PDB file of C-alpha atoms in Angstrom:
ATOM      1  CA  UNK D 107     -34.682 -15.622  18.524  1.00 56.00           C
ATOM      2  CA  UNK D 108     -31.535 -15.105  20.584  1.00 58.00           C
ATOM      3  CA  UNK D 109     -29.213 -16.948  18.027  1.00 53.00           C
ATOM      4  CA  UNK D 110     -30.479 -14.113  15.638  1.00 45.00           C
ATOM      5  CA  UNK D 111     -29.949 -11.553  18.082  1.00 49.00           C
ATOM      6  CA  UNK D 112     -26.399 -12.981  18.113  1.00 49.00           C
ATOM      7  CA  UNK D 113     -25.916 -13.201  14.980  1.00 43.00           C
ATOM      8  CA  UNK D 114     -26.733 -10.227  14.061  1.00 44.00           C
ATOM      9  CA  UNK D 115     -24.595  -8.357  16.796  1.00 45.00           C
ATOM     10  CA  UNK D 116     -21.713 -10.191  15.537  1.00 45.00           C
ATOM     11  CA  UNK D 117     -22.005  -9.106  11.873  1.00 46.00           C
ATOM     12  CA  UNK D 118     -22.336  -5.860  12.869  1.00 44.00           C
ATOM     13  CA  UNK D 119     -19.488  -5.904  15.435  1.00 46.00           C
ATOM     14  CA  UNK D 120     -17.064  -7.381  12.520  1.00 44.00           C
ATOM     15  CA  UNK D 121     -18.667  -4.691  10.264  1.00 47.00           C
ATOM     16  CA  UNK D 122     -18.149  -1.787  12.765  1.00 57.00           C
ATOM     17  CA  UNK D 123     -14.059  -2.812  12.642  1.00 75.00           C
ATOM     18  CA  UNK D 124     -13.963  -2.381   8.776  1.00 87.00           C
ATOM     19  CA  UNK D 125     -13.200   0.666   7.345  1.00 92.00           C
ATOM     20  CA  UNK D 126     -12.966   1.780   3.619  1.00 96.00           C
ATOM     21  CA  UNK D 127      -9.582   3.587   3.254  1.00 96.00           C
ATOM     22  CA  UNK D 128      -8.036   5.449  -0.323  1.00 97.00           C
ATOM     23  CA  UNK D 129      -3.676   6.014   0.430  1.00 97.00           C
ATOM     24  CA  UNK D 130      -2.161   8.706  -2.651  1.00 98.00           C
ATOM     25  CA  UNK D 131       0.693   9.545  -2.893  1.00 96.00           C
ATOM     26  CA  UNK D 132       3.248  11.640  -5.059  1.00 93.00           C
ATOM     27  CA  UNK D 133       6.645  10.770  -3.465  1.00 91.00           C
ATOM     28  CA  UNK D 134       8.821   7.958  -3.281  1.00 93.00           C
ATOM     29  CA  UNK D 135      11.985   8.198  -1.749  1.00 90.00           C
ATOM     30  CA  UNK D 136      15.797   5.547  -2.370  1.00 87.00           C
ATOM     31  CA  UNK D 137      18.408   5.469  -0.391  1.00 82.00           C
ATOM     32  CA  UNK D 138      21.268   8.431  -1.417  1.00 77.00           C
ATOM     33  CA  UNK D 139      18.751   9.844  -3.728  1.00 76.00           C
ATOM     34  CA  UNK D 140      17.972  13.015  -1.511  1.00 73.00           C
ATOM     35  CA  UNK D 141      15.419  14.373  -3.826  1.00 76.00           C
ATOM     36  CA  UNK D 142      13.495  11.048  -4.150  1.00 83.00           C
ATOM     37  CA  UNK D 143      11.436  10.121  -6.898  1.00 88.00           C
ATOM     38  CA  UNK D 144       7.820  11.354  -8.463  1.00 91.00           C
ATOM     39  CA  UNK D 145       5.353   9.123  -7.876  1.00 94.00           C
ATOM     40  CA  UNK D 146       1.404   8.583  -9.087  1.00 95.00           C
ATOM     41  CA  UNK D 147      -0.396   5.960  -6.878  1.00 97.00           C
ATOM     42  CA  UNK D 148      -3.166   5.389  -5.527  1.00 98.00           C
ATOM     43  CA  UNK D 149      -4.434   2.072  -3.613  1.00 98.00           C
ATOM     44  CA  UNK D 150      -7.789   1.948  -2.091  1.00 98.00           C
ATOM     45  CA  UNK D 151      -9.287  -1.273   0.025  1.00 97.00           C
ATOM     46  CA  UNK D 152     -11.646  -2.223   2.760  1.00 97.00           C
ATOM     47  CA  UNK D 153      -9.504  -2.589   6.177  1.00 95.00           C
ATOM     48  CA  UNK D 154     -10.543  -5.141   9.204  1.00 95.00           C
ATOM     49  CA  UNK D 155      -8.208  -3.969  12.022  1.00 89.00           C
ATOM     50  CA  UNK D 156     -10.054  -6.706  14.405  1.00 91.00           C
ATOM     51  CA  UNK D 157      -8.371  -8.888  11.645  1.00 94.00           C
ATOM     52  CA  UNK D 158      -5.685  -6.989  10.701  1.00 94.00           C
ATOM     53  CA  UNK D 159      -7.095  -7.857   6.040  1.00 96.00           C
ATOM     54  CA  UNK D 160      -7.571  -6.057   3.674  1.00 97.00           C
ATOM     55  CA  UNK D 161      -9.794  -6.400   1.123  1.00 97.00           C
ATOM     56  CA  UNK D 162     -10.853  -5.172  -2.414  1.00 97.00           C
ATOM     57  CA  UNK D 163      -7.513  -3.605  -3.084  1.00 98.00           C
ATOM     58  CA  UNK D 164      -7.870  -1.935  -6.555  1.00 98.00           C
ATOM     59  CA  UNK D 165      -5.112   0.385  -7.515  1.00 98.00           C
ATOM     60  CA  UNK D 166      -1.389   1.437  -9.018  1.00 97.00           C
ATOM     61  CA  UNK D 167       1.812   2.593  -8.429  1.00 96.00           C
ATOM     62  CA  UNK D 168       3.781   4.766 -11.081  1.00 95.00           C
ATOM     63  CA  UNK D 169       7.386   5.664  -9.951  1.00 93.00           C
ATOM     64  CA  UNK D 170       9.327   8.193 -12.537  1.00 91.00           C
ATOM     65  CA  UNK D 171      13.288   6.786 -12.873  1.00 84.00           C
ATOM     66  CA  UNK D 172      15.521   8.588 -10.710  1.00 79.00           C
ATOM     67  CA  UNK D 173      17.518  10.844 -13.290  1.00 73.00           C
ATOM     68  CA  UNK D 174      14.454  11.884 -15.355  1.00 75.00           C
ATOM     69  CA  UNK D 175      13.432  15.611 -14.595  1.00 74.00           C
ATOM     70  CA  UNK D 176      10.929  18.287 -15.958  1.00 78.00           C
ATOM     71  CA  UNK D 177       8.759  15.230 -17.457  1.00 83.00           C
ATOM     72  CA  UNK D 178       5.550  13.262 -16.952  1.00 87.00           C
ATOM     73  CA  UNK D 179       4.964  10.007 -15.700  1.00 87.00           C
ATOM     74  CA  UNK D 180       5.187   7.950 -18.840  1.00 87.00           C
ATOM     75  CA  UNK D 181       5.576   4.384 -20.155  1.00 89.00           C
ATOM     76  CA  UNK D 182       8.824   5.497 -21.514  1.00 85.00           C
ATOM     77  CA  UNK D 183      10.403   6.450 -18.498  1.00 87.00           C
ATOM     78  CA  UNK D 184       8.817   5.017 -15.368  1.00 91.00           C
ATOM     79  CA  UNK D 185       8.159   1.623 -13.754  1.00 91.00           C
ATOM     80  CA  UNK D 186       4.040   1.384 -13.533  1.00 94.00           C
ATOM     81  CA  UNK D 187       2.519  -1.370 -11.459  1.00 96.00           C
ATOM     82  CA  UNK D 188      -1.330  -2.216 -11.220  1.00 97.00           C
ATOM     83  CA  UNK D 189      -2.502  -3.575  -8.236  1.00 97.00           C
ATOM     84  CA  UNK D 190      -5.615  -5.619  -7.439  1.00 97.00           C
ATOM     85  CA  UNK D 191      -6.463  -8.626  -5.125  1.00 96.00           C
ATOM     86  CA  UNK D 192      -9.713 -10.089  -3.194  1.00 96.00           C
ATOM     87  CA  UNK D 193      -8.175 -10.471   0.109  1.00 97.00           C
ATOM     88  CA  UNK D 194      -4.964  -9.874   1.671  1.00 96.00           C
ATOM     89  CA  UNK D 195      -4.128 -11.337   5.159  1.00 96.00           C
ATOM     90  CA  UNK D 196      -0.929  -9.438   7.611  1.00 96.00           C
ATOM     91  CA  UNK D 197       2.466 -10.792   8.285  1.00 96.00           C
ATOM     92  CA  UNK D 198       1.768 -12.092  12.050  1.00 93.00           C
ATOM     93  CA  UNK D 199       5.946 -12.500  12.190  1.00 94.00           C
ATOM     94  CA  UNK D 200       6.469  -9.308  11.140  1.00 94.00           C
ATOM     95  CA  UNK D 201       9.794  -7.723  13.370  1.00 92.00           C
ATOM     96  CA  UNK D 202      10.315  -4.239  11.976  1.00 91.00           C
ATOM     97  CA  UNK D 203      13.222  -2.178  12.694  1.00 90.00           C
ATOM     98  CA  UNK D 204      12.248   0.862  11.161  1.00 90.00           C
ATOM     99  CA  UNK D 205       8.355   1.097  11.100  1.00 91.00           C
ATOM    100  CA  UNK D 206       7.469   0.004  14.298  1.00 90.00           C
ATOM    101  CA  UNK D 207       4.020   0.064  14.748  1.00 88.00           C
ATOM    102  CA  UNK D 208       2.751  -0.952  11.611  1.00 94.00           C
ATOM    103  CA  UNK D 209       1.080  -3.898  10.142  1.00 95.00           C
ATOM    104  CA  UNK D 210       2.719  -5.492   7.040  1.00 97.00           C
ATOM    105  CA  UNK D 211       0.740  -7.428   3.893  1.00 97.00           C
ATOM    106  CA  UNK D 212       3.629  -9.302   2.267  1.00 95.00           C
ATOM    107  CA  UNK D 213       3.481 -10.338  -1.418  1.00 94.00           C
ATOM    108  CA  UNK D 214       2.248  -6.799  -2.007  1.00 96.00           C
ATOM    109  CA  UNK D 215       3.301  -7.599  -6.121  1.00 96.00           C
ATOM    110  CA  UNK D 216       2.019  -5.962  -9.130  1.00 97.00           C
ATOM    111  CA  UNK D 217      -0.395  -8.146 -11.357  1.00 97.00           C
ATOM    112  CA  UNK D 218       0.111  -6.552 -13.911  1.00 96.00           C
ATOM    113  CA  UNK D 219       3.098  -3.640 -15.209  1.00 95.00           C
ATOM    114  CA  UNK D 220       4.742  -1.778 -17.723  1.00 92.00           C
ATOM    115  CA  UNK D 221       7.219   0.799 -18.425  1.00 91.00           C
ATOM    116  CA  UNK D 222      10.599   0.772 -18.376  1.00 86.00           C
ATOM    117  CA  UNK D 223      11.293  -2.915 -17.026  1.00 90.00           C
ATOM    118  CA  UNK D 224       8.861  -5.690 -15.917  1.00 91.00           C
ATOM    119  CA  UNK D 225       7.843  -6.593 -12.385  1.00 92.00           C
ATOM    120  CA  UNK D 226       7.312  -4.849  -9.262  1.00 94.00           C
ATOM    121  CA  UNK D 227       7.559  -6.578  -5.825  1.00 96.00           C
ATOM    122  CA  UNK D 228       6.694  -5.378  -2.015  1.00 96.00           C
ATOM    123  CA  UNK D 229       5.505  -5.210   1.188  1.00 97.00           C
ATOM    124  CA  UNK D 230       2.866  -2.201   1.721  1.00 97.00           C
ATOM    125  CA  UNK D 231       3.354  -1.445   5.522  1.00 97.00           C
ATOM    126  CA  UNK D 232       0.165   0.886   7.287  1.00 94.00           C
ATOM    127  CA  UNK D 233       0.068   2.058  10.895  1.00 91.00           C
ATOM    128  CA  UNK D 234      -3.337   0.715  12.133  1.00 87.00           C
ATOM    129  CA  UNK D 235      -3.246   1.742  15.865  1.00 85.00           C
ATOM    130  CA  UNK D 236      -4.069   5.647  14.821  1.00 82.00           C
ATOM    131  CA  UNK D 237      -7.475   6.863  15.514  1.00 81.00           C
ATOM    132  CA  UNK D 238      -7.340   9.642  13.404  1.00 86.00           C
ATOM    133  CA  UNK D 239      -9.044   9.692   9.921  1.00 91.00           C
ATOM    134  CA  UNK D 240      -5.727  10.683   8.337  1.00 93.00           C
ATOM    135  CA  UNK D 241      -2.597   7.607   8.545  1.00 93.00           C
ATOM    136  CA  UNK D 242       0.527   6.908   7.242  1.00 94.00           C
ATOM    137  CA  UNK D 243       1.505   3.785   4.995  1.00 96.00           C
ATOM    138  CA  UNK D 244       4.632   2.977   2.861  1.00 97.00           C
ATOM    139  CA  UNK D 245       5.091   0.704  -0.084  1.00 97.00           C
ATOM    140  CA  UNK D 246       8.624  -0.665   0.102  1.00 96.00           C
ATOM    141  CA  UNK D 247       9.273  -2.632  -3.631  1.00 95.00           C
ATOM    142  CA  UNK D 248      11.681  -3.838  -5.736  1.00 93.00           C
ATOM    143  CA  UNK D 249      10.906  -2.803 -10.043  1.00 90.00           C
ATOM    144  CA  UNK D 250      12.354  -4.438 -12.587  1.00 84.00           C
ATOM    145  CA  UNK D 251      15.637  -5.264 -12.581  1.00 86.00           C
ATOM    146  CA  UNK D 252      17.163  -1.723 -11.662  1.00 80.00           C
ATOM    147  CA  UNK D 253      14.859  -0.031  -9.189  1.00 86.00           C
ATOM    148  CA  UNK D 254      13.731  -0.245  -5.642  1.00 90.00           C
ATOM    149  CA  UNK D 255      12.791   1.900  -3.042  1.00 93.00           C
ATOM    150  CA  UNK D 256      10.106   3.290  -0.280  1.00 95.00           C
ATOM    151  CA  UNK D 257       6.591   4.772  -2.159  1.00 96.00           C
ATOM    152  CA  UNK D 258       5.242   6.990   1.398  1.00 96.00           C
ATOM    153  CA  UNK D 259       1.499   7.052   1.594  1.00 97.00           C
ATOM    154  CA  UNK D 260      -0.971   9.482   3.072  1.00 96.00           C
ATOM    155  CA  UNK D 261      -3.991   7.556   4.156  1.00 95.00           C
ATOM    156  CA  UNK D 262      -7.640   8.273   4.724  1.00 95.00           C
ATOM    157  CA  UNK D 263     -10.632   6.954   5.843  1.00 93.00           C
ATOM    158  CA  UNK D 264     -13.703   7.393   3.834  1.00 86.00           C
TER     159      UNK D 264
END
């Protein structure tokens, strides 16, 4: 009877660190672009911040090319990247200069894309010490051959 008792409190301890979460977002920004880029993404997953995984990520990441204005997000003109993996584990070396704070999941990379140029690589970055039901994260990726920059994320918990 106690090693139920146990077990039981420690499923629901690992359960009570998991948290479903849905980041959107709408802007990406690249270095001396001051206007940034448009963006349509949206990543959703189950987070274990006892763990510091993520799992069931389903989602994408369209980012508009820099010099196109006053159009949609298209295959024609964009770099579109479709996201989707079982279980991803942090970066326990992670040293960041700029977004201290945060917990990184390397090999962040597209399964599947289209658009403009094949590929896109990078390292989604989300501050897990925040309470609040409302977070930051940032996708930093490389597209193609020609692209690259910072997607910024508005989390939630749901």
């Amino acid at each position: 009877m106690k090693l139920l008792i146990i077990l039981a409190a420690l499923i629901l301890a690992t359960q009570a660190f998991s948290e479903d979460v849905i980041c959107r977002s709408q802007k990406a920004i690249q270095e001396n672009e001051p206007n940034g880029m448009k963006v349509d993404a949206e990543i959703s997953f189950t987070v274990n911040k006892e763990t510091k995984e993520l799992t069931n990520v389903i989602g994408h990441i369209f980012v508009q090319q820099v010099f196109i204005e006053n159009e949609e997000i298209g295959v024609n003109n964009s770099y579109l990247g479709f996201f989707a993996f079982d279980k991803l584990s942090s970066n326990l070396n992670y040293k960041p200069a700029r977004y201290k704070g945060y917990t990184q999941f390397k090999e962040f990379d597209a399964i599947h894309t289209a658009g403009l140029e094949s590929g896109m690589w990078g390292a989604f970055v989300i501050d897990l010490t925040k309470t609040t039901q409302t977070f930051d994260g940032r996708y930093i990726f490389k597209a193609g051959d020609h692209m690259g920059g910072t997607v910024l994320f508005t989390c939630n918990n749901l």
